[in-house]
């Protein structure tokens, strides 16, 4: 009898850690019990959604975008493979896109109506639900890094304008003069819109910027171009980050969806990580990123269905446009946009980078 109890005790002691492991996310092999799919590292990025049709980019331009997106997605994925966290991977990839003049974030940010660049960014940790966001920056080279500092080194979630830049100084962030953000292409886009606005005024038509006929969306120069990333790391943690210059011709002090947690950026280990791009006002009103997470949490929708429901139905019906990238805790990817195109890249099941731009 005594021997029997010793055997039961032994079996229990051996079995317990195995059972505990089975409940922990992010353990390869064991998670097979919890999902039809093996968990894996996951990394997806976007470089903005908008009027991007075949033929709107020259072959050279398209090649440049593809190259930069591939560089960023591979850099983030390499960080994950080296055992870094999802937050690290996101910061690494977004910094690459912020430093490129191709995208509307950091260098290459669009201009406000009064000819300035005002940058917003956010990052969120799905494990702790901690988040950091910054808005209305004029001198910070890499807003994503400042957003992360707000999350990790301040007791706050969001900091704006001068105060955020003061904090950045204390954190030894890289500062640049405002002229650093200038690109001819973005300046020309602003001039085009100003010209159209003047014409509208002359013809007593409503402002293009308010989204009525003759809308901003119809200007081919208006490719949104915000950047973002979502990641699943080796510990099963999800994270999301987004960075933007906002929208061309925005008014001074306008803050978009990107730094609004739950609108343009959201991550929760129990559901998904989301980064959005598009007409920010709509994403704020609909709480797009959090809505996607809620559909997974309360209605147990698979990730692709959740992103499609919010983008193709709710956003579409509301009259907004744009898209999202998302990833769930098993590494399933969800991508949806109702614009003509969206710059995007992800790591596929075989660990290869896939870069896509157009709808088809
Ligand atoms: N969502 C951004 C904003 O409204 C713009 C973009 O995605 O390009 O600020």
Short mmCIF file of C-alpha atoms and ligand atoms in Angstrom, two decimals:
data_model
loop_
_atom_site.label_atom_id
_atom_site.label_comp_id
_atom_site.label_asym_id
_atom_site.label_seq_id
_atom_site.Cartn_x
_atom_site.Cartn_y
_atom_site.Cartn_z
CA UNK A 1 0.00 0.00 0.00
CA UNK A 2 2.79 2.34 1.04
CA UNK A 3 4.56 1.52 -2.21
CA UNK A 4 1.35 2.31 -4.13
CA UNK A 5 1.10 5.80 -2.54
CA UNK A 6 4.78 6.48 -3.24
CA UNK A 7 4.21 5.58 -6.89
CA UNK A 8 1.17 7.91 -7.13
CA UNK A 9 3.17 10.71 -5.51
CA UNK A 10 6.03 10.17 -7.93
CA UNK A 11 3.74 10.20 -10.96
CA UNK A 12 2.07 13.39 -9.71
CA UNK A 13 5.39 15.12 -9.17
CA UNK A 14 6.58 14.21 -12.67
CA UNK A 15 3.27 15.04 -14.36
CA UNK A 16 2.68 18.40 -12.69
CA UNK A 17 5.26 20.49 -14.46
CA UNK A 18 4.15 18.99 -17.77
CA UNK A 19 0.54 19.94 -17.09
CA UNK A 20 1.57 23.42 -16.01
CA UNK A 21 3.61 23.84 -19.17
CA UNK A 22 0.62 22.83 -21.22
CA UNK A 23 -1.28 25.82 -19.94
CA UNK A 24 1.46 28.32 -20.55
CA UNK A 25 1.27 30.12 -23.86
CA UNK A 26 4.32 30.23 -26.05
CA UNK A 27 5.59 26.70 -25.46
CA UNK A 28 6.17 25.05 -28.79
CA UNK A 29 4.64 21.61 -29.12
CA UNK A 30 2.60 21.72 -25.95
CA UNK A 31 0.35 24.46 -27.24
CA UNK A 32 -0.87 22.09 -29.94
CA UNK A 33 -3.42 21.04 -27.33
CA UNK A 34 -4.83 24.55 -27.19
CA UNK A 35 -4.82 25.59 -30.80
CA UNK A 36 -5.19 23.89 -34.15
CA UNK A 37 -1.89 25.50 -34.99
CA UNK A 38 1.52 25.39 -33.44
CA UNK A 39 2.49 28.65 -31.87
CA UNK A 40 5.34 30.42 -33.57
CA UNK A 41 7.15 33.70 -33.62
CA UNK A 42 5.09 36.20 -35.53
CA UNK A 43 5.88 39.55 -37.06
CA UNK A 44 3.84 41.80 -39.34
CA UNK A 45 4.41 45.40 -40.39
CA UNK A 46 2.58 48.00 -42.43
CA UNK A 47 3.67 51.16 -44.17
CA UNK A 48 0.27 52.79 -44.53
CA UNK A 49 -2.90 52.36 -46.53
CA UNK A 50 -4.39 54.59 -49.19
CA UNK A 51 -4.78 55.21 -52.86
CA UNK A 52 -2.11 52.80 -54.01
CA UNK A 53 -3.16 51.16 -57.25
CA UNK A 54 -1.11 49.27 -59.78
CA UNK A 55 0.33 51.90 -62.03
CA UNK A 56 0.33 54.62 -59.36
CA UNK A 57 3.92 53.66 -58.52
CA UNK A 58 6.75 53.48 -61.03
CA UNK A 59 8.60 50.12 -61.04
CA UNK A 60 11.53 51.90 -59.34
CA UNK A 61 9.31 53.35 -56.61
CA UNK A 62 7.65 50.00 -56.05
CA UNK A 63 11.04 48.30 -55.76
CA UNK A 64 12.16 50.89 -53.21
CA UNK A 65 9.07 50.34 -51.04
CA UNK A 66 9.43 46.59 -51.24
CA UNK A 67 13.08 46.74 -50.28
CA UNK A 68 12.49 48.93 -47.24
CA UNK A 69 9.52 46.89 -46.05
CA UNK A 70 11.53 43.69 -46.40
CA UNK A 71 14.47 45.20 -44.52
CA UNK A 72 12.20 46.27 -41.64
CA UNK A 73 10.26 43.00 -41.38
CA UNK A 74 13.44 40.93 -41.48
CA UNK A 75 15.14 43.12 -38.88
CA UNK A 76 12.22 42.74 -36.48
CA UNK A 77 12.03 39.01 -37.09
CA UNK A 78 15.79 38.59 -36.59
CA UNK A 79 15.40 40.28 -33.20
CA UNK A 80 12.61 37.85 -32.26
CA UNK A 81 14.70 34.89 -33.39
CA UNK A 82 17.59 36.15 -31.28
CA UNK A 83 15.28 35.95 -28.26
CA UNK A 84 14.41 39.64 -27.99
CA UNK A 85 10.95 40.72 -26.94
CA UNK A 86 8.12 41.72 -29.26
CA UNK A 87 8.52 45.29 -28.01
CA UNK A 88 12.19 45.26 -29.09
CA UNK A 89 11.31 43.88 -32.52
CA UNK A 90 8.63 46.51 -33.02
CA UNK A 91 10.90 49.35 -32.02
CA UNK A 92 13.70 48.10 -34.31
CA UNK A 93 11.42 47.74 -37.34
CA UNK A 94 9.55 51.00 -36.82
CA UNK A 95 12.79 52.96 -36.41
CA UNK A 96 13.91 51.70 -39.82
CA UNK A 97 10.65 52.91 -41.36
CA UNK A 98 10.77 56.21 -39.44
CA UNK A 99 14.27 56.87 -40.79
CA UNK A 100 13.13 56.28 -44.36
CA UNK A 101 11.69 59.24 -46.32
CA UNK A 102 9.30 56.83 -48.06
CA UNK A 103 6.86 56.63 -45.17
CA UNK A 104 4.72 59.10 -43.28
CA UNK A 105 6.53 58.73 -39.98
CA UNK A 106 9.73 60.33 -38.71
CA UNK A 107 11.66 61.54 -41.78
CA UNK A 108 9.06 61.82 -44.53
CA UNK A 109 6.17 62.82 -42.26
CA UNK A 110 3.38 64.77 -43.92
CA UNK A 111 2.80 68.49 -43.36
CA UNK A 112 0.09 70.21 -41.33
CA UNK A 113 -2.02 72.96 -42.92
CA UNK A 114 0.46 75.53 -41.63
CA UNK A 115 3.47 73.70 -43.07
CA UNK A 116 4.79 71.92 -39.99
CA UNK A 117 5.39 68.29 -39.10
CA UNK A 118 3.66 67.00 -35.99
CA UNK A 119 4.42 63.43 -35.08
CA UNK A 120 2.42 60.87 -33.09
CA UNK A 121 3.36 57.33 -31.95
CA UNK A 122 2.30 54.59 -29.56
CA UNK A 123 3.42 51.20 -28.31
CA UNK A 124 1.60 48.61 -26.21
CA UNK A 125 2.67 45.53 -24.29
CA UNK A 126 0.04 42.78 -24.44
CA UNK A 127 1.37 41.05 -21.36
CA UNK A 128 0.96 43.91 -18.87
CA UNK A 129 -1.50 46.02 -20.89
CA UNK A 130 0.95 48.81 -20.29
CA UNK A 131 1.16 51.39 -23.05
CA UNK A 132 3.05 54.52 -24.02
CA UNK A 133 1.92 57.23 -26.45
CA UNK A 134 3.22 60.58 -27.66
CA UNK A 135 1.62 63.26 -29.81
CA UNK A 136 2.39 66.60 -31.40
CA UNK A 137 6.18 66.17 -31.54
CA UNK A 138 8.35 68.49 -33.64
CA UNK A 139 11.95 67.49 -32.89
CA UNK A 140 12.07 63.80 -32.00
CA UNK A 141 13.85 61.67 -34.58
CA UNK A 142 12.22 58.41 -33.52
CA UNK A 143 8.85 58.93 -31.86
CA UNK A 144 8.38 55.16 -31.31
CA UNK A 145 11.37 55.14 -28.96
CA UNK A 146 9.93 58.04 -26.99
CA UNK A 147 6.55 56.26 -26.79
CA UNK A 148 8.35 53.25 -25.34
CA UNK A 149 10.14 55.46 -22.82
CA UNK A 150 6.79 56.92 -21.73
CA UNK A 151 5.56 53.36 -21.18
CA UNK A 152 8.62 52.07 -19.39
CA UNK A 153 10.09 55.10 -17.67
CA UNK A 154 7.14 57.27 -16.71
CA UNK A 155 4.01 56.60 -14.70
CA UNK A 156 1.90 57.87 -17.63
CA UNK A 157 0.37 56.51 -20.80
CA UNK A 158 0.28 59.60 -23.02
CA UNK A 159 2.46 62.72 -23.22
CA UNK A 160 2.12 65.52 -25.75
CA UNK A 161 3.94 68.47 -27.32
CA UNK A 162 6.48 70.42 -25.33
CA UNK A 163 6.05 68.31 -22.21
CA UNK A 164 6.74 65.13 -24.15
CA UNK A 165 9.86 66.72 -25.65
CA UNK A 166 11.02 67.85 -22.22
CA UNK A 167 10.67 64.27 -21.05
CA UNK A 168 12.56 63.17 -24.17
CA UNK A 169 15.47 65.40 -23.16
CA UNK A 170 15.62 63.79 -19.76
CA UNK A 171 15.66 60.42 -21.49
CA UNK A 172 18.50 61.44 -23.84
CA UNK A 173 16.47 60.87 -26.99
CA UNK A 174 17.80 61.92 -30.41
CA UNK A 175 16.64 65.45 -31.29
CA UNK A 176 16.60 66.86 -34.82
CA UNK A 177 15.83 70.33 -36.19
CA UNK A 178 12.38 70.69 -37.77
CA UNK A 179 14.01 70.90 -41.21
CA UNK A 180 15.08 67.25 -40.85
CA UNK A 181 11.50 66.14 -41.56
CA UNK A 182 11.23 68.08 -44.84
CA UNK A 183 10.73 66.07 -48.02
CA UNK A 184 9.81 67.66 -51.34
CA UNK A 185 7.20 65.02 -52.08
CA UNK A 186 5.23 65.69 -48.89
CA UNK A 187 5.59 69.43 -49.36
CA UNK A 188 4.18 69.14 -52.87
CA UNK A 189 1.23 67.12 -51.53
CA UNK A 190 0.45 69.92 -49.11
CA UNK A 191 0.64 72.53 -51.86
CA UNK A 192 -1.75 70.49 -54.01
CA UNK A 193 -4.29 70.33 -51.22
CA UNK A 194 -3.95 74.03 -50.44
CA UNK A 195 -4.59 74.79 -54.10
CA UNK A 196 -7.63 72.55 -54.18
CA UNK A 197 -8.96 74.12 -50.98
CA UNK A 198 -8.63 77.57 -52.53
CA UNK A 199 -10.54 76.39 -55.57
CA UNK A 200 -13.23 74.88 -53.39
CA UNK A 201 -13.56 78.18 -51.60
CA UNK A 202 -13.84 80.05 -54.87
CA UNK A 203 -16.50 77.64 -56.12
CA UNK A 204 -18.20 77.68 -52.73
CA UNK A 205 -17.65 73.94 -52.37
CA UNK A 206 -17.20 72.34 -48.95
CA UNK A 207 -13.72 71.72 -47.70
CA UNK A 208 -12.03 68.61 -49.08
CA UNK A 209 -10.68 67.96 -45.69
CA UNK A 210 -14.10 67.39 -44.17
CA UNK A 211 -14.52 64.37 -46.37
CA UNK A 212 -17.40 65.45 -48.60
CA UNK A 213 -17.41 65.30 -52.42
CA UNK A 214 -14.04 66.15 -53.84
CA UNK A 215 -12.62 64.54 -50.73
CA UNK A 216 -9.04 64.31 -49.69
CA UNK A 217 -9.15 60.60 -50.43
CA UNK A 218 -9.55 61.29 -54.10
CA UNK A 219 -6.30 63.17 -54.33
CA UNK A 220 -3.86 60.62 -55.71
CA UNK A 221 -1.06 62.28 -53.77
CA UNK A 222 -2.69 61.31 -50.54
CA UNK A 223 -1.21 57.96 -49.62
CA UNK A 224 -1.46 57.81 -45.89
CA UNK A 225 1.89 56.11 -45.17
CA UNK A 226 1.76 55.63 -41.42
CA UNK A 227 3.93 52.74 -40.17
CA UNK A 228 3.18 50.01 -37.65
CA UNK A 229 4.15 46.58 -36.41
CA UNK A 230 2.69 43.72 -34.37
CA UNK A 231 4.66 40.86 -32.86
CA UNK A 232 4.39 37.54 -31.07
CA UNK A 233 7.60 36.69 -29.25
CA UNK A 234 9.11 33.48 -27.89
CA UNK A 235 7.41 33.90 -24.51
CA UNK A 236 4.00 34.14 -26.16
CA UNK A 237 3.75 37.87 -25.55
CA UNK A 238 1.99 40.12 -28.01
CA UNK A 239 2.91 43.74 -28.71
CA UNK A 240 1.86 46.50 -31.10
CA UNK A 241 3.37 49.81 -32.18
CA UNK A 242 2.46 52.58 -34.63
CA UNK A 243 4.12 55.83 -35.73
CA UNK A 244 2.87 58.63 -37.99
CA UNK A 245 3.04 62.20 -39.17
CA UNK A 246 -0.77 62.16 -39.26
CA UNK A 247 -2.64 63.44 -42.30
CA UNK A 248 -1.60 66.07 -44.79
CA UNK A 249 -3.30 69.42 -44.13
CA UNK A 250 -4.32 68.48 -40.60
CA UNK A 251 -4.86 71.45 -38.33
CA UNK A 252 -2.32 72.47 -35.70
CA UNK A 253 -2.74 70.36 -32.60
CA UNK A 254 -4.79 67.66 -34.33
CA UNK A 255 -4.09 64.24 -32.83
CA UNK A 256 -4.97 61.15 -34.83
CA UNK A 257 -5.81 57.59 -33.87
CA UNK A 258 -2.25 56.31 -33.67
CA UNK A 259 -1.47 57.42 -30.08
CA UNK A 260 -5.04 56.80 -28.90
CA UNK A 261 -4.77 53.40 -27.23
CA UNK A 262 -7.60 51.21 -28.52
CA UNK A 263 -8.06 53.25 -31.70
CA UNK A 264 -4.90 52.88 -33.79
CA UNK A 265 -2.83 50.71 -31.47
CA UNK A 266 -3.74 47.88 -29.07
CA UNK A 267 -2.28 44.65 -27.66
CA UNK A 268 -3.64 42.11 -25.22
CA UNK A 269 -2.01 38.70 -24.73
CA UNK A 270 -5.39 37.05 -24.35
CA UNK A 271 -6.61 38.21 -27.76
CA UNK A 272 -4.41 39.98 -30.29
CA UNK A 273 -2.13 42.88 -31.16
CA UNK A 274 -3.34 45.48 -33.69
CA UNK A 275 -1.80 48.41 -35.53
CA UNK A 276 -3.93 50.59 -37.80
CA UNK A 277 -3.54 53.07 -40.60
CA UNK A 278 -6.08 55.25 -42.31
CA UNK A 279 -8.35 58.17 -41.71
CA UNK A 280 -7.67 58.62 -38.00
CA UNK A 281 -10.88 60.37 -36.99
CA UNK A 282 -12.90 57.29 -37.96
CA UNK A 283 -10.55 54.93 -36.16
CA UNK A 284 -10.93 56.99 -32.98
CA UNK A 285 -14.72 57.15 -33.18
CA UNK A 286 -15.02 53.41 -33.76
CA UNK A 287 -12.28 52.40 -31.33
CA UNK A 288 -11.07 50.12 -34.11
CA UNK A 289 -8.13 48.28 -32.51
CA UNK A 290 -9.90 47.58 -29.23
CA UNK A 291 -13.05 46.58 -31.08
CA UNK A 292 -11.10 43.88 -32.92
CA UNK A 293 -9.71 42.63 -29.62
CA UNK A 294 -13.21 42.66 -28.07
CA UNK A 295 -14.63 40.58 -30.92
CA UNK A 296 -12.02 37.94 -30.15
CA UNK A 297 -12.54 38.22 -26.41
CA UNK A 298 -16.33 38.18 -26.23
CA UNK A 299 -17.35 36.48 -29.46
CA UNK A 300 -14.32 34.26 -29.91
CA UNK A 301 -14.00 35.31 -33.55
CA UNK A 302 -10.91 34.10 -35.40
CA UNK A 303 -8.54 36.97 -36.11
CA UNK A 304 -9.21 37.37 -39.83
CA UNK A 305 -12.96 37.46 -39.25
CA UNK A 306 -12.53 40.02 -36.48
CA UNK A 307 -10.43 42.40 -38.60
CA UNK A 308 -12.73 42.00 -41.61
CA UNK A 309 -15.86 42.70 -39.60
CA UNK A 310 -14.45 45.95 -38.23
CA UNK A 311 -12.78 47.19 -41.42
CA UNK A 312 -14.99 45.87 -44.23
CA UNK A 313 -18.26 46.42 -42.43
CA UNK A 314 -18.09 48.94 -39.58
CA UNK A 315 -15.41 51.27 -40.95
CA UNK A 316 -16.75 50.97 -44.46
CA UNK A 317 -20.30 51.79 -43.34
CA UNK A 318 -19.08 54.75 -41.31
CA UNK A 319 -17.40 56.18 -44.43
CA UNK A 320 -13.82 55.83 -43.20
CA UNK A 321 -10.96 54.17 -44.95
CA UNK A 322 -7.74 52.45 -44.07
CA UNK A 323 -6.68 49.11 -42.69
CA UNK A 324 -5.11 47.09 -39.90
CA UNK A 325 -2.55 44.40 -39.32
CA UNK A 326 -3.10 42.04 -36.41
CA UNK A 327 -1.68 38.89 -34.86
CA UNK A 328 -3.12 36.53 -32.25
CA UNK A 329 -1.47 34.58 -29.48
CA UNK A 330 -0.89 31.56 -31.73
CA UNK A 331 0.73 33.57 -34.49
CA UNK A 332 -2.29 33.71 -36.78
CA UNK A 333 -2.21 36.88 -38.84
CA UNK A 334 -5.16 39.10 -39.75
CA UNK A 335 -4.86 41.80 -42.41
CA UNK A 336 -7.75 43.88 -43.72
CA UNK A 337 -8.10 47.19 -45.55
CA UNK A 338 -10.84 48.89 -47.54
CA UNK A 339 -8.51 51.27 -49.35
CA UNK A 340 -6.97 50.56 -52.75
CA UNK A 341 -3.78 49.27 -51.23
CA UNK A 342 -1.71 48.93 -48.09
CA UNK A 343 2.04 48.60 -47.80
CA UNK A 344 2.55 45.50 -45.68
CA UNK A 345 4.97 42.67 -44.95
CA UNK A 346 4.92 39.60 -42.77
CA UNK A 347 6.87 36.49 -41.95
CA UNK A 348 5.16 33.39 -43.32
CA UNK A 349 4.98 29.90 -41.78
CA UNK A 350 8.35 28.97 -43.27
CA UNK A 351 10.06 32.02 -41.80
CA UNK A 352 10.17 33.86 -45.14
CA UNK A 353 9.40 37.54 -45.63
CA UNK A 354 6.35 38.30 -47.77
CA UNK A 355 5.87 41.86 -49.02
CA UNK A 356 2.56 43.02 -50.48
CA UNK A 357 1.22 46.38 -51.65
CA UNK A 358 -1.93 46.05 -53.72
CA UNK A 359 -5.32 44.53 -53.07
CA UNK A 360 -4.80 41.59 -55.44
N1 LIG B 1 -4.00 57.17 -39.07
C1 LIG B 1 -3.15 58.29 -39.30
C2 LIG B 1 -3.79 59.51 -38.71
O1 LIG B 1 -4.95 59.74 -38.92
C3 LIG B 1 -2.86 58.53 -40.73
C4 LIG B 1 -2.31 57.33 -41.47
O2 LIG B 1 -2.61 56.21 -41.14
O3 LIG B 1 -1.53 57.53 -42.40
O4 LIG B 1 -3.12 60.27 -38.08
#
